Coordinates of C-alpha atoms in Angstrom, one line a residue:
Chain A
M1 CA 109.3 46.7 9.8
L2 CA 112.2 44.6 11.3
S3 CA 114.5 45.6 8.5
Q4 CA 113.8 49.2 9.3
L5 CA 114.4 48.7 13.0
I6 CA 117.8 47.0 12.2
L7 CA 118.7 49.8 9.8
W8 CA 117.9 52.6 12.2
S9 CA 119.6 50.8 15.1
S10 CA 122.7 50.5 13.0
I11 CA 122.7 54.2 12.2
V12 CA 122.3 55.2 15.8
L13 CA 125.1 52.9 17.0
E14 CA 127.4 53.9 14.2
L15 CA 126.9 57.6 15.1
A16 CA 127.5 56.8 18.8
L17 CA 130.7 54.9 17.8
L18 CA 132.0 57.8 15.7
V19 CA 131.2 60.4 18.3
T20 CA 133.0 58.4 21.1
G21 CA 135.9 57.7 18.7
L22 CA 136.4 61.4 18.1
R23 CA 135.9 62.3 21.8
S24 CA 138.4 59.7 23.0
R25 CA 140.7 60.4 20.0
L26 CA 140.7 56.7 19.2
A27 CA 139.7 57.7 15.6
Y28 CA 143.3 58.9 15.2
R29 CA 144.8 55.7 16.6
F30 CA 142.7 53.4 14.4
P31 CA 142.0 55.5 11.3
A32 CA 141.1 52.5 9.0
F33 CA 138.5 51.2 11.5
Y34 CA 136.8 54.6 11.9
V35 CA 136.9 55.3 8.2
Y36 CA 135.2 52.0 7.7
I37 CA 132.4 52.9 10.3
A38 CA 132.0 56.3 8.7
F39 CA 131.7 54.7 5.3
V40 CA 129.0 52.2 6.5
L41 CA 127.1 55.1 8.0
L42 CA 127.2 56.9 4.7
Q43 CA 126.2 53.7 2.9
D44 CA 123.2 53.3 5.2
L45 CA 122.0 56.9 4.6
I46 CA 122.5 56.6 0.8
T47 CA 120.6 53.3 0.6
I48 CA 117.7 54.8 2.5
F49 CA 117.4 57.6 -0.1
A50 CA 118.0 55.1 -2.9
L51 CA 115.2 52.9 -1.6
Q52 CA 112.8 55.8 -1.7
W53 CA 113.9 56.6 -5.3
S54 CA 113.6 53.1 -6.9
Q55 CA 114.1 49.5 -6.1
Q56 CA 116.5 49.0 -9.0
I57 CA 118.7 51.9 -8.0
Y58 CA 118.7 50.7 -4.4
K59 CA 120.0 47.3 -5.5
S60 CA 122.8 48.8 -7.6
V61 CA 123.8 51.2 -4.8
Y62 CA 123.6 48.5 -2.2
W63 CA 125.9 46.1 -3.9
A64 CA 128.4 48.7 -5.1
T65 CA 128.7 50.1 -1.6
E66 CA 128.8 46.6 -0.1
F67 CA 131.9 45.7 -2.0
T68 CA 133.6 49.0 -1.1
G69 CA 132.8 48.2 2.5
L70 CA 134.3 44.8 2.1
A71 CA 137.5 46.3 0.7
L72 CA 137.6 48.8 3.6
G73 CA 137.0 45.9 6.0
S74 CA 140.1 44.2 4.7
L75 CA 142.0 47.4 5.6
V76 CA 140.7 47.1 9.1
V77 CA 142.2 43.6 9.3
F78 CA 145.6 45.0 8.1
E79 CA 145.3 47.7 10.7
I80 CA 144.7 45.1 13.5
C81 CA 147.8 43.2 12.2
K82 CA 150.0 46.3 11.9
V83 CA 149.1 47.8 15.4
S84 CA 149.1 44.6 17.3
L85 CA 152.4 43.2 15.8
A86 CA 154.4 46.5 15.7
A87 CA 156.5 45.3 18.6
Y88 CA 156.7 41.7 17.4
P89 CA 158.6 41.5 14.1
G90 CA 158.8 37.7 14.2
T91 CA 155.1 37.2 14.5
A92 CA 154.6 40.0 11.9
R93 CA 156.6 38.0 9.5
M94 CA 154.6 34.8 10.2
A95 CA 151.4 36.8 9.7
R96 CA 152.5 38.1 6.3
N97 CA 153.3 34.5 5.3
A98 CA 150.1 33.1 6.6
L99 CA 148.0 35.8 4.8
A100 CA 149.9 35.2 1.6
I101 CA 149.2 31.4 1.9
V102 CA 145.5 32.1 2.5
F103 CA 145.2 34.3 -0.6
L104 CA 147.3 32.1 -2.8
T105 CA 145.3 29.0 -1.7
A106 CA 142.1 30.9 -2.5
V107 CA 143.4 31.7 -6.0
A108 CA 144.8 28.2 -6.6
K109 CA 141.6 26.6 -5.5
G110 CA 139.8 28.8 -8.1
F111 CA 137.6 30.4 -5.5
P112 CA 136.4 33.1 -8.0
I113 CA 135.6 30.4 -10.6
S114 CA 133.9 28.0 -8.3
A115 CA 131.9 30.9 -6.8
G116 CA 130.6 31.4 -10.3
W117 CA 132.2 34.7 -11.3
Q118 CA 130.5 34.9 -14.6
L119 CA 128.0 37.2 -16.1
T120 CA 125.2 35.0 -14.6
S121 CA 126.6 35.0 -11.1
T122 CA 124.9 37.0 -8.4
A123 CA 126.4 39.7 -6.2
L124 CA 125.5 37.5 -3.3
E125 CA 127.6 34.6 -4.6
I126 CA 130.6 36.9 -5.2
E127 CA 130.3 38.4 -1.7
R128 CA 130.1 34.9 -0.2
A129 CA 133.4 33.9 -1.9
L130 CA 135.2 37.1 -0.8
R131 CA 133.9 37.0 2.7
T132 CA 135.1 33.3 3.0
V133 CA 138.6 34.4 2.0
Q134 CA 138.4 37.2 4.6
A135 CA 137.2 34.8 7.3
A136 CA 140.1 32.4 6.5
A137 CA 142.5 35.3 6.8
I138 CA 141.1 36.5 10.1
L139 CA 141.1 32.9 11.4
A140 CA 144.8 32.5 10.5
L141 CA 145.6 35.7 12.3
V142 CA 143.7 34.8 15.4
I143 CA 145.5 31.4 15.6
L144 CA 148.9 33.3 15.2
F145 CA 148.0 35.7 18.0
L146 CA 147.1 32.8 20.3
V147 CA 150.2 30.7 19.4
Y148 CA 152.6 33.7 19.9
S149 CA 150.7 35.0 23.0
I150 CA 150.3 38.4 21.6
P151 CA 148.9 40.7 24.3
F152 CA 146.0 42.8 23.2
G153 CA 144.7 46.1 24.7
R154 CA 141.0 46.4 25.3
N155 CA 140.5 48.7 22.2
L156 CA 142.3 46.5 19.7
R157 CA 140.8 43.3 21.1
G158 CA 137.3 44.8 20.7
I159 CA 137.9 45.8 17.1
M160 CA 139.3 42.3 16.3
L161 CA 136.5 40.4 18.1
G162 CA 133.7 42.6 16.7
Y163 CA 135.0 42.4 13.1
G164 CA 135.8 38.7 13.4
L165 CA 132.5 37.7 14.9
F166 CA 130.7 39.8 12.3
I167 CA 132.5 38.2 9.4
G168 CA 132.1 34.7 10.8
E169 CA 128.4 35.2 11.3
R170 CA 128.0 36.8 7.9
V171 CA 129.7 34.0 6.1
I172 CA 127.4 31.4 7.8
C173 CA 124.3 33.5 7.0
L174 CA 125.5 33.9 3.4
A175 CA 125.5 30.1 3.0
F176 CA 121.8 30.0 3.7
V177 CA 120.4 33.4 2.9
S178 CA 117.9 33.7 0.1
Q179 CA 117.6 36.6 -2.3
Q180 CA 113.9 36.3 -2.8
N181 CA 112.6 35.8 0.7
H182 CA 113.2 37.7 3.9
D183 CA 113.6 34.6 6.1
F184 CA 115.5 34.0 9.4
W185 CA 118.9 34.1 7.7
F186 CA 118.1 37.4 6.0
Y187 CA 117.5 39.0 9.4
A188 CA 120.4 37.2 11.1
Y189 CA 122.6 38.5 8.3
S190 CA 121.6 42.1 8.9
A191 CA 121.5 41.7 12.7
S192 CA 125.1 40.4 12.8
Y193 CA 126.3 43.9 12.2
I194 CA 124.3 45.2 15.1
A195 CA 126.0 42.7 17.4
A196 CA 129.4 43.8 16.2
L197 CA 128.5 47.5 16.7
G198 CA 127.4 46.7 20.3
L199 CA 130.7 45.0 21.0
W200 CA 132.7 47.8 19.4
L201 CA 130.9 50.4 21.4
G202 CA 131.6 48.6 24.7
H203 CA 135.3 48.1 23.9
L204 CA 136.0 51.5 22.4
W205 CA 134.3 53.8 24.9
S206 CA 137.6 55.2 26.1
Y207 CA 141.3 54.8 25.2
Q208 CA 143.2 52.0 26.9
P209 CA 146.9 51.5 25.9
S210 CA 148.0 48.2 24.4
P211 CA 150.4 46.3 26.6
Q212 CA 154.0 46.4 25.4
P213 CA 156.5 43.5 25.7
N214 CA 158.6 43.6 28.9
V215 CA 161.8 42.2 27.5
C216 CA 163.4 42.9 24.2
V217 CA 165.3 39.8 23.1
Q218 CA 167.8 40.2 20.2
L219 CA 167.9 36.9 18.4
E220 CA 168.9 37.9 14.9
N221 CA 172.0 35.8 14.6
D222 CA 171.0 33.1 17.1
Y223 CA 167.8 32.3 15.4
Q224 CA 169.8 31.1 12.3
R225 CA 171.9 28.9 14.6
I226 CA 168.9 27.6 16.5
A227 CA 167.0 27.1 13.3
A228 CA 169.8 24.8 12.0
A229 CA 169.8 22.9 15.3
T230 CA 166.1 22.6 15.2
Q231 CA 166.2 21.2 11.7
R232 CA 168.8 18.7 12.7
R233 CA 166.8 17.6 15.8
L234 CA 163.7 17.3 13.6
R235 CA 165.5 15.1 11.2
E236 CA 166.6 13.0 14.1
T237 CA 163.0 12.9 15.4
Q238 CA 161.8 11.9 11.9
G239 CA 164.4 9.1 11.8
Y240 CA 163.3 7.9 15.3
L241 CA 159.7 8.0 14.2
R242 CA 160.5 5.9 11.1
K243 CA 162.3 3.4 13.3
A244 CA 159.4 3.3 15.8
V245 CA 156.9 2.7 13.0
G246 CA 159.1 0.2 11.3
S247 CA 159.9 -2.0 14.3
Chain B
M1 CA 131.5 23.1 -2.6
I2 CA 131.9 26.8 -2.0
G3 CA 128.9 26.7 0.3
S4 CA 130.4 24.0 2.6
A5 CA 133.8 25.7 2.6
S6 CA 132.2 29.0 3.6
L7 CA 130.2 27.3 6.3
V8 CA 133.3 25.6 7.8
A9 CA 135.4 28.8 7.7
G10 CA 132.6 30.8 9.2
A11 CA 131.8 28.3 11.9
V12 CA 135.4 27.7 12.9
L13 CA 136.1 31.5 13.1
L14 CA 132.9 32.1 15.1
L15 CA 133.7 29.3 17.6
L16 CA 137.3 30.3 18.0
L17 CA 136.4 33.9 18.7
L18 CA 133.6 32.9 21.1
A19 CA 136.2 30.8 22.9
V20 CA 138.6 33.9 23.0
V21 CA 135.7 36.0 24.4
T22 CA 134.6 33.5 27.1
K23 CA 138.0 32.4 28.1
G24 CA 139.6 35.9 27.9
W25 CA 142.6 34.3 26.2
L26 CA 144.1 37.3 24.5
A27 CA 143.4 39.5 27.5
A28 CA 145.1 37.1 30.0
R29 CA 148.2 36.8 27.9
Q30 CA 150.1 39.6 29.5
L31 CA 149.5 38.3 33.0
Q32 CA 150.9 35.0 31.8
D33 CA 154.0 36.7 30.4
V34 CA 154.7 38.5 33.7
A35 CA 154.0 35.7 36.1
P36 CA 153.5 32.1 34.8
A37 CA 150.8 30.2 36.7
S38 CA 152.4 28.7 39.8
R39 CA 150.3 25.6 39.6
E40 CA 151.5 24.8 36.2
E41 CA 155.1 25.6 37.2
D42 CA 154.7 22.9 39.9
A43 CA 153.6 20.5 37.3
M44 CA 156.8 21.1 35.4
E45 CA 158.9 18.9 37.7
P46 CA 160.0 16.1 35.4
C47 CA 158.8 12.6 36.1
A48 CA 161.7 10.2 36.5
Q49 CA 162.1 7.6 33.7
E50 CA 161.9 4.8 36.3
V51 CA 158.6 6.1 37.6
V52 CA 157.2 6.3 34.1
S53 CA 158.3 2.7 33.4
R54 CA 156.7 1.6 36.6
I55 CA 153.4 3.2 35.8
F56 CA 153.2 1.4 32.5
S57 CA 154.9 -1.8 33.6
R58 CA 153.2 -5.2 33.5
A59 CA 155.3 -6.6 36.3
D60 CA 153.3 -5.0 39.1
W61 CA 150.0 -5.9 37.4
E62 CA 151.1 -9.5 37.1
F63 CA 152.1 -9.6 40.8
V64 CA 148.7 -8.2 41.9
R65 CA 147.0 -10.6 39.6
G66 CA 148.9 -13.4 41.2
L67 CA 147.4 -12.5 44.6
K68 CA 144.0 -13.6 43.2
A69 CA 142.1 -10.9 45.1
G70 CA 139.5 -9.2 43.0
R71 CA 139.2 -6.1 45.2
I72 CA 142.9 -5.4 45.3
E73 CA 143.1 -5.9 41.5
R74 CA 140.3 -3.3 41.0
L75 CA 141.9 -0.9 43.5
F76 CA 145.3 -1.4 41.7
E77 CA 143.7 -0.7 38.3
Q78 CA 142.0 2.5 39.6
E79 CA 145.1 3.9 41.3
R80 CA 147.4 3.1 38.3
K81 CA 144.9 4.8 36.0
R82 CA 144.8 7.9 38.1
V83 CA 148.6 8.1 38.3
A84 CA 149.0 7.5 34.6
L85 CA 146.5 10.3 33.8
V86 CA 148.4 12.7 36.1
W87 CA 151.6 11.8 34.2
V88 CA 149.9 12.5 30.9
R89 CA 148.6 15.8 32.1
Q90 CA 152.0 16.7 33.4
T91 CA 153.7 15.8 30.1
S92 CA 151.2 17.9 28.1
A93 CA 151.7 20.8 30.5
T94 CA 155.5 20.6 29.9
I95 CA 154.9 20.5 26.2
R96 CA 152.7 23.6 26.4
K97 CA 155.2 25.4 28.5
V98 CA 158.0 24.6 26.1
M99 CA 155.9 25.9 23.2
R100 CA 154.9 29.0 25.1
E101 CA 158.5 29.9 25.9
H102 CA 159.5 29.2 22.4
A103 CA 156.8 31.5 21.0
Q104 CA 157.6 34.3 23.5
A105 CA 161.3 34.2 22.4
A106 CA 160.7 33.8 18.7
R107 CA 158.0 36.4 18.3
Q108 CA 160.6 39.2 18.7
S109 CA 163.1 37.8 16.3
A110 CA 163.2 39.8 13.1
N111 CA 164.6 37.0 10.9
L112 CA 162.3 34.2 12.1
N113 CA 162.0 31.4 9.6
F114 CA 158.5 30.6 8.5
S115 CA 159.0 26.9 7.6
T116 CA 160.9 26.1 10.8
E117 CA 158.2 27.7 12.9
I118 CA 155.6 25.6 11.0
N119 CA 157.7 22.5 11.7
I120 CA 157.9 23.2 15.4
F121 CA 154.2 23.9 15.6
A122 CA 153.4 20.7 13.7
Q123 CA 155.6 18.8 16.2
F124 CA 153.8 20.5 19.1
L125 CA 150.4 19.5 17.6
T126 CA 151.6 15.9 17.1
L127 CA 152.7 15.7 20.7
M128 CA 149.5 17.1 22.0
A129 CA 147.6 14.7 19.8
V130 CA 149.7 11.8 21.2
C131 CA 148.9 13.0 24.8
G132 CA 145.2 13.3 24.0
T133 CA 145.2 9.8 22.5
L134 CA 147.1 8.4 25.4
S135 CA 144.7 10.0 27.9
I136 CA 141.7 8.5 26.1
A137 CA 143.4 5.1 25.7
I138 CA 144.2 5.1 29.5
Q139 CA 140.6 5.9 30.3
I140 CA 139.4 3.0 28.1
T141 CA 142.0 0.2 28.6
G142 CA 144.2 1.3 31.5
P143 CA 147.9 2.1 31.6
V144 CA 149.4 -1.4 31.6
W145 CA 148.6 -2.0 28.0
L146 CA 150.0 1.3 26.8
G147 CA 153.7 1.0 27.8
G148 CA 155.1 1.3 24.3
L149 CA 153.1 4.3 23.3
A150 CA 153.9 6.1 26.6
H151 CA 157.6 5.7 26.2
Y152 CA 157.3 7.0 22.6
A153 CA 155.5 10.1 23.8
Q154 CA 158.1 10.6 26.6
R155 CA 161.0 10.5 24.2
L156 CA 159.4 12.9 21.8
S157 CA 158.7 15.3 24.6
Q158 CA 162.3 15.1 25.8
Q159 CA 163.5 15.9 22.3
V160 CA 161.3 19.0 22.2
T161 CA 162.6 20.1 25.6
K162 CA 166.2 19.7 24.4
L163 CA 165.4 21.8 21.4
Q164 CA 164.0 24.5 23.7
E165 CA 167.0 24.4 25.9
S166 CA 169.3 24.9 23.0
F167 CA 167.1 27.8 21.9
H168 CA 167.3 29.4 25.4
A169 CA 171.0 28.9 25.6
G170 CA 171.4 30.8 22.3
S171 CA 169.2 33.7 23.4
L172 CA 171.0 33.9 26.8
A173 CA 174.4 33.9 25.1
K174 CA 173.3 36.7 22.8
A175 CA 171.9 38.7 25.6
E176 CA 175.1 38.4 27.6
G177 CA 177.1 39.4 24.5
T178 CA 174.9 42.5 24.0
G179 CA 175.3 43.4 27.7
R180 CA 179.1 43.3 27.5
G181 CA 179.2 45.1 24.1

């Protein structure tokens, strides 16, 4: 009963989000995000029919579409990055490096192996591993946005907060959720998406432009010079530190 | 292993985003860009080296102790602690301002260096950690016993300020050059 309520609430909210997105033309500004929402709506409708057909088909359809949704969700993260950092090439460079580090660390730490990507592993385990990498990537981006004081418009902020909170909550739920029983974590896992949809609907009701930087500083050559000075100063600081510790 | 890593990543992300929502950090950024908080600006007035030395000096403490008046001793301790905490807050505000200005200048540089930025950020975190530790230590033991550590923090902070000044001088020189060209 509760599962049905969550499912139908999701469908209604997704429809409302798509309609408002088309009405306010936000769907053309954030195409990856609205494609993701449209896909999840389609996924919900397909799984309803699959559930009526057979339990086995439902499971296969559910997990196949879940992983496609995960891939489309990653495109949403890239869209957030691309739109918000369009006017900030320095931070964009930092973001590319940070994301590369997150993915390389995930590969180096053998995330797929430790998650049990073998024939015996479950879809739930694989999803948990992939969602964790996604959570780490979003975390790195949010820290960058905060450090570099990137101003966010209401629309983009809503997309980022909604998707980030959804992923964070989903990762926590996946650590506890059981495949056999429909316990608290199962419902929390499903309801996290409803919360994200509510947040999106509130932030994406109408178009609000993202603030643009006021001053355009050209630092191409100076940054090299300053970087050299910075490195020299840091070496001095390091020497000072060593002296302070040694004395 | 994977379970705990997932939990940590999820919990940290959730907490950080909840802080962003409740504090309105990303939304308030533009206002900060346009007009820095005046209260913080006031706090940017550098504290003279002699004053800092005085706050953490044992000489005054020994003088008050020599008076053999318990009440004055307690009053002195309380006042010194308060002044020392204000100084720590001021220092950490300066460090934050320096970092904010650096970030605002660097974010638009197309050839920004990743490792240099990481170094500066690590230095910023170290300084903030030193300030946090200082603050806790002052609360616990009082400022008189912490002279050495305070001077160390002060010198590190000054080095970061110098770095920032050279960064600004560079960007101004370039801006002027562009204006003439």
